[in-house]
Tab-separated table of N, CA and C in Angstrom:
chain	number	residue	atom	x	y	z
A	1	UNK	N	3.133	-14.477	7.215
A	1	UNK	CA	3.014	-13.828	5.946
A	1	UNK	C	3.481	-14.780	4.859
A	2	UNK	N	2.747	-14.991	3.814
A	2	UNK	CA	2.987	-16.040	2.612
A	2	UNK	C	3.955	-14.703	1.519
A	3	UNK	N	3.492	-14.013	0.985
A	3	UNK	CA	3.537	-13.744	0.156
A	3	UNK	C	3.092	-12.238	-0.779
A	4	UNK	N	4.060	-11.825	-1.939
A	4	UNK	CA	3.409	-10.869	-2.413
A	4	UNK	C	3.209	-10.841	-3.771
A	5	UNK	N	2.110	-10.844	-4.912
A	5	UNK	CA	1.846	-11.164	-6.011
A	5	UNK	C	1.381	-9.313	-6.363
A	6	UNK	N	1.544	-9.847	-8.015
A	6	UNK	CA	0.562	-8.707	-8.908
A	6	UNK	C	-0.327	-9.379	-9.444
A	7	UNK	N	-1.388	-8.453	-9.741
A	7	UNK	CA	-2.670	-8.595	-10.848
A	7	UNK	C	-2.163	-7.554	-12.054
A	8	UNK	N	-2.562	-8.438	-12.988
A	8	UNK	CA	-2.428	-7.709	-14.411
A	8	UNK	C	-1.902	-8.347	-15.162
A	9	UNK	N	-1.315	-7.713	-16.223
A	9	UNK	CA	-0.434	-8.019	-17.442
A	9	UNK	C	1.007	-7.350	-17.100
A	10	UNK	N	1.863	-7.630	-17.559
A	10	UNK	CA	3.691	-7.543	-17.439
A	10	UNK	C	3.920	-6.086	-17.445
A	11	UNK	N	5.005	-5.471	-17.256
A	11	UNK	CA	5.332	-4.481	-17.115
A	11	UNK	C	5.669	-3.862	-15.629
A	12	UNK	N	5.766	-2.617	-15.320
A	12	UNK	CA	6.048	-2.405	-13.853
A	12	UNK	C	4.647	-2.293	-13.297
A	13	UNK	N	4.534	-3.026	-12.180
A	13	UNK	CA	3.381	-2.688	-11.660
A	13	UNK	C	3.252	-1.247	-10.303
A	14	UNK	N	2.381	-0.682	-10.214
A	14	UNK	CA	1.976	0.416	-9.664
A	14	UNK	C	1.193	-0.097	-8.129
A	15	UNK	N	1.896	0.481	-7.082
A	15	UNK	CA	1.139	-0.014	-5.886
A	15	UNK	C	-0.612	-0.731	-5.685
A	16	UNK	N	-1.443	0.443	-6.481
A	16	UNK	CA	-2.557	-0.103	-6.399
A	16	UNK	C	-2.669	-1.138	-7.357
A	17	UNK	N	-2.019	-1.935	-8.281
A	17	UNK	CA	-2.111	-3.304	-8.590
A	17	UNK	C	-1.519	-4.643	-7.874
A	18	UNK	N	-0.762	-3.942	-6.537
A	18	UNK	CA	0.339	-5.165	-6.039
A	18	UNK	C	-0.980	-5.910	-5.113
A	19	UNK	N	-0.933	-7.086	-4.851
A	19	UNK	CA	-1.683	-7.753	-3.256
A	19	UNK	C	-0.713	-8.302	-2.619
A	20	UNK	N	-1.153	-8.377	-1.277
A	20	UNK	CA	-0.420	-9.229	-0.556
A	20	UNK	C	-1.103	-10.340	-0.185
A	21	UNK	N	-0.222	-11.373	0.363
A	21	UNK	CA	-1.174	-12.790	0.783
A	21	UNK	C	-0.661	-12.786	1.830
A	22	UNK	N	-1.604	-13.010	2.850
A	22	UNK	CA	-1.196	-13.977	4.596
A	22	UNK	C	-1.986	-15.206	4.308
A	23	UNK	N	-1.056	-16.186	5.065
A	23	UNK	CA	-1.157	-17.395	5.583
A	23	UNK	C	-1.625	-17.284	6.901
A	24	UNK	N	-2.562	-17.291	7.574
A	24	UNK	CA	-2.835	-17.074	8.712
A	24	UNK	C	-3.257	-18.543	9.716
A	25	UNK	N	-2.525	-18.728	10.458
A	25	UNK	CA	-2.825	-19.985	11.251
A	25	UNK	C	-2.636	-20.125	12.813
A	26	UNK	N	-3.527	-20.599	13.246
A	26	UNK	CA	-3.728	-20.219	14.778
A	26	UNK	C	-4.968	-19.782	15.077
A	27	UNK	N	-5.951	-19.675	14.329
A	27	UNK	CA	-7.294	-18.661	14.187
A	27	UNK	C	-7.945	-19.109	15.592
A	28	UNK	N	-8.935	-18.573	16.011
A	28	UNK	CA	-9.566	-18.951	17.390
A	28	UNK	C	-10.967	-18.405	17.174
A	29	UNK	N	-11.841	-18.584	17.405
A	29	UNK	CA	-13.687	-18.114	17.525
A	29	UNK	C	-13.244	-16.853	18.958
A	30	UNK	N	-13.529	-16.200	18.495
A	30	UNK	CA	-14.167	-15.013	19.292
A	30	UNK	C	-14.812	-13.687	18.498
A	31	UNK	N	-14.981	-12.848	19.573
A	31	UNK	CA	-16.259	-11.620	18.888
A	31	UNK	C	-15.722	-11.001	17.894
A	32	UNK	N	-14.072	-10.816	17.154
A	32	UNK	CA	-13.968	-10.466	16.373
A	32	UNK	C	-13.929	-11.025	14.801
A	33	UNK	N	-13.673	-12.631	14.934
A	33	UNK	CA	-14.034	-13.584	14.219
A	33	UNK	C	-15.416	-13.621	13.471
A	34	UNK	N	-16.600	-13.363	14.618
A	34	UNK	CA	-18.021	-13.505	14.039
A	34	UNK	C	-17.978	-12.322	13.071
A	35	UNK	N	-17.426	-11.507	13.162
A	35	UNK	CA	-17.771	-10.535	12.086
A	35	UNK	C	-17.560	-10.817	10.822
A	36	UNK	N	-16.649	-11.355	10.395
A	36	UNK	CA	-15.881	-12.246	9.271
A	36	UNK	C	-17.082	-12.919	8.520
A	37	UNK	N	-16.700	-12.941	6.792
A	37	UNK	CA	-17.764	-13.526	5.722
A	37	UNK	C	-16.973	-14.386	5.166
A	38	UNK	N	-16.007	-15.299	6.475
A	38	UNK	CA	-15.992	-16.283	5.633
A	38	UNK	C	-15.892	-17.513	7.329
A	39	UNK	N	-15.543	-18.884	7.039
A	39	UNK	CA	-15.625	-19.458	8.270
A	39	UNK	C	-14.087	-19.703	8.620
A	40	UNK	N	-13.564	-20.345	9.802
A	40	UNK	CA	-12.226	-20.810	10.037
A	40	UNK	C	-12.206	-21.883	9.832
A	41	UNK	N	-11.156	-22.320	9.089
A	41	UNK	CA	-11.352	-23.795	8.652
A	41	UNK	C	-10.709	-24.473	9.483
A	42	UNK	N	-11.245	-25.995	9.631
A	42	UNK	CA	-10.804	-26.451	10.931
A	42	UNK	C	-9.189	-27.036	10.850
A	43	UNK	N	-8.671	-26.867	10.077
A	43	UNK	CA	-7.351	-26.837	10.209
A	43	UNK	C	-6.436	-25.097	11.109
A	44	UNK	N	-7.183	-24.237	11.261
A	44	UNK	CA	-6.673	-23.354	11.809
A	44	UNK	C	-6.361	-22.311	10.621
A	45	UNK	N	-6.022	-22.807	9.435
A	45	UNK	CA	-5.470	-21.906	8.600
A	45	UNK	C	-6.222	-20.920	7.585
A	46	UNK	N	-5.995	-20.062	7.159
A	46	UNK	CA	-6.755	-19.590	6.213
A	46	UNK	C	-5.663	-18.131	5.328
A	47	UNK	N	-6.140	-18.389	4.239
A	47	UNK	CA	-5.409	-17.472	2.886
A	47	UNK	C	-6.041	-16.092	3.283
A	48	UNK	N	-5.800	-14.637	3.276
A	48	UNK	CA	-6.318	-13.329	3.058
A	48	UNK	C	-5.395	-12.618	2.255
A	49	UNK	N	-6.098	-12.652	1.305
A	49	UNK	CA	-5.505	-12.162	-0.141
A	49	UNK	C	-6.178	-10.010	0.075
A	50	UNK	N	-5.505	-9.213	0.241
A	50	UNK	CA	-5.402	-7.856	0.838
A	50	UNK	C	-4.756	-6.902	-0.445
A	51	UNK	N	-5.259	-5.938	-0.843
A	51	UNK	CA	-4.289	-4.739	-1.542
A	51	UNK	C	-3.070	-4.298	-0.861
A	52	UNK	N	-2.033	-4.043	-1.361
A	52	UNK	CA	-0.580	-3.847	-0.702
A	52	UNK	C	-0.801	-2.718	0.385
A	53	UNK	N	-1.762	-1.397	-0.261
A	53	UNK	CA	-2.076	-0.473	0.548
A	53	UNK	C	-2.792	-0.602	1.568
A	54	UNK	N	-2.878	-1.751	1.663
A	54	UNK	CA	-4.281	-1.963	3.677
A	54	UNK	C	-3.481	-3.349	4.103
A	55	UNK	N	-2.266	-3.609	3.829
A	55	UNK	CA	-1.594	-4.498	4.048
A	55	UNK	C	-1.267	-4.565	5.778
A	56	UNK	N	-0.999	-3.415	6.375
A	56	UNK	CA	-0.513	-2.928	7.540
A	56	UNK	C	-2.062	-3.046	8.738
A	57	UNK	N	-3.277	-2.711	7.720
A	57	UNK	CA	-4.327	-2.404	8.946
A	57	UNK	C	-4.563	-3.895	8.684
A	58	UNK	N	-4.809	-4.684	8.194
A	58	UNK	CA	-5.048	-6.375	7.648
A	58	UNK	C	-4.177	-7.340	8.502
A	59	UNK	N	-2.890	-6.441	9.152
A	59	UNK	CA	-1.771	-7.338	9.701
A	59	UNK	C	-2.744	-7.001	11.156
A	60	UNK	N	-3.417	-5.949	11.870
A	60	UNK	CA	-3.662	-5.360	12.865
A	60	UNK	C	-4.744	-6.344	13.114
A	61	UNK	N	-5.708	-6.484	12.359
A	61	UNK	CA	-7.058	-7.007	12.596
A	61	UNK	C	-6.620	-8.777	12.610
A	62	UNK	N	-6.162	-9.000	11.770
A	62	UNK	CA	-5.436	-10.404	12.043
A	62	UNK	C	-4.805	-10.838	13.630
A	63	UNK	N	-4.213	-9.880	13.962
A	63	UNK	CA	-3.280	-9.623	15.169
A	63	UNK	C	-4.852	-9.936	16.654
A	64	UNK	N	-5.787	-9.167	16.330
A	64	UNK	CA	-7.222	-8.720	17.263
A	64	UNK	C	-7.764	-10.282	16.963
A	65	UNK	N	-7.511	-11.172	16.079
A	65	UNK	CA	-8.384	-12.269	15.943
A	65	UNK	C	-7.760	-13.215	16.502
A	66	UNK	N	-6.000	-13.241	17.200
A	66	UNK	CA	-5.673	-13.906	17.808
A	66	UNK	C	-4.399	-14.812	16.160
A	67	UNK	N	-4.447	-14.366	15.861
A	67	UNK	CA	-3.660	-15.174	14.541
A	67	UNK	C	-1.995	-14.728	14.861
């Protein structure tokens, strides 16, 4: 896990403006990978920038891709 940012302008932000970021590294090609619209870069690593609220199912599917 990298990280947690807001979108917007200053003030308190409200869950549905927070994201989270994973650093994800370790990636591997298999059947759950091909589904993915983007490629693995051959360093292993890759950014998934997620809404705070699907933060938990994003950690799951990450988890199924071998990361």
């Amino acid at each position: 896990m990298f990280g947690q940012t807001t979108v917007g302008t200053g003030g308190i932000s409200s869950a549905s403006s927070r994201v989270f970021r994973y650093e994800v590294v370790g990636l591997r090609q298999n059947e759950e990978n091909d589904k993915n619209n983007y490629e693995i870069r051959r360093s292993g690593s890759v950014f998934v920038t997620v809404p705070y609220n699907r933060m938990n199912e994003e950690m799951q599917r990450i988890t199924r891709m071998g990361g």
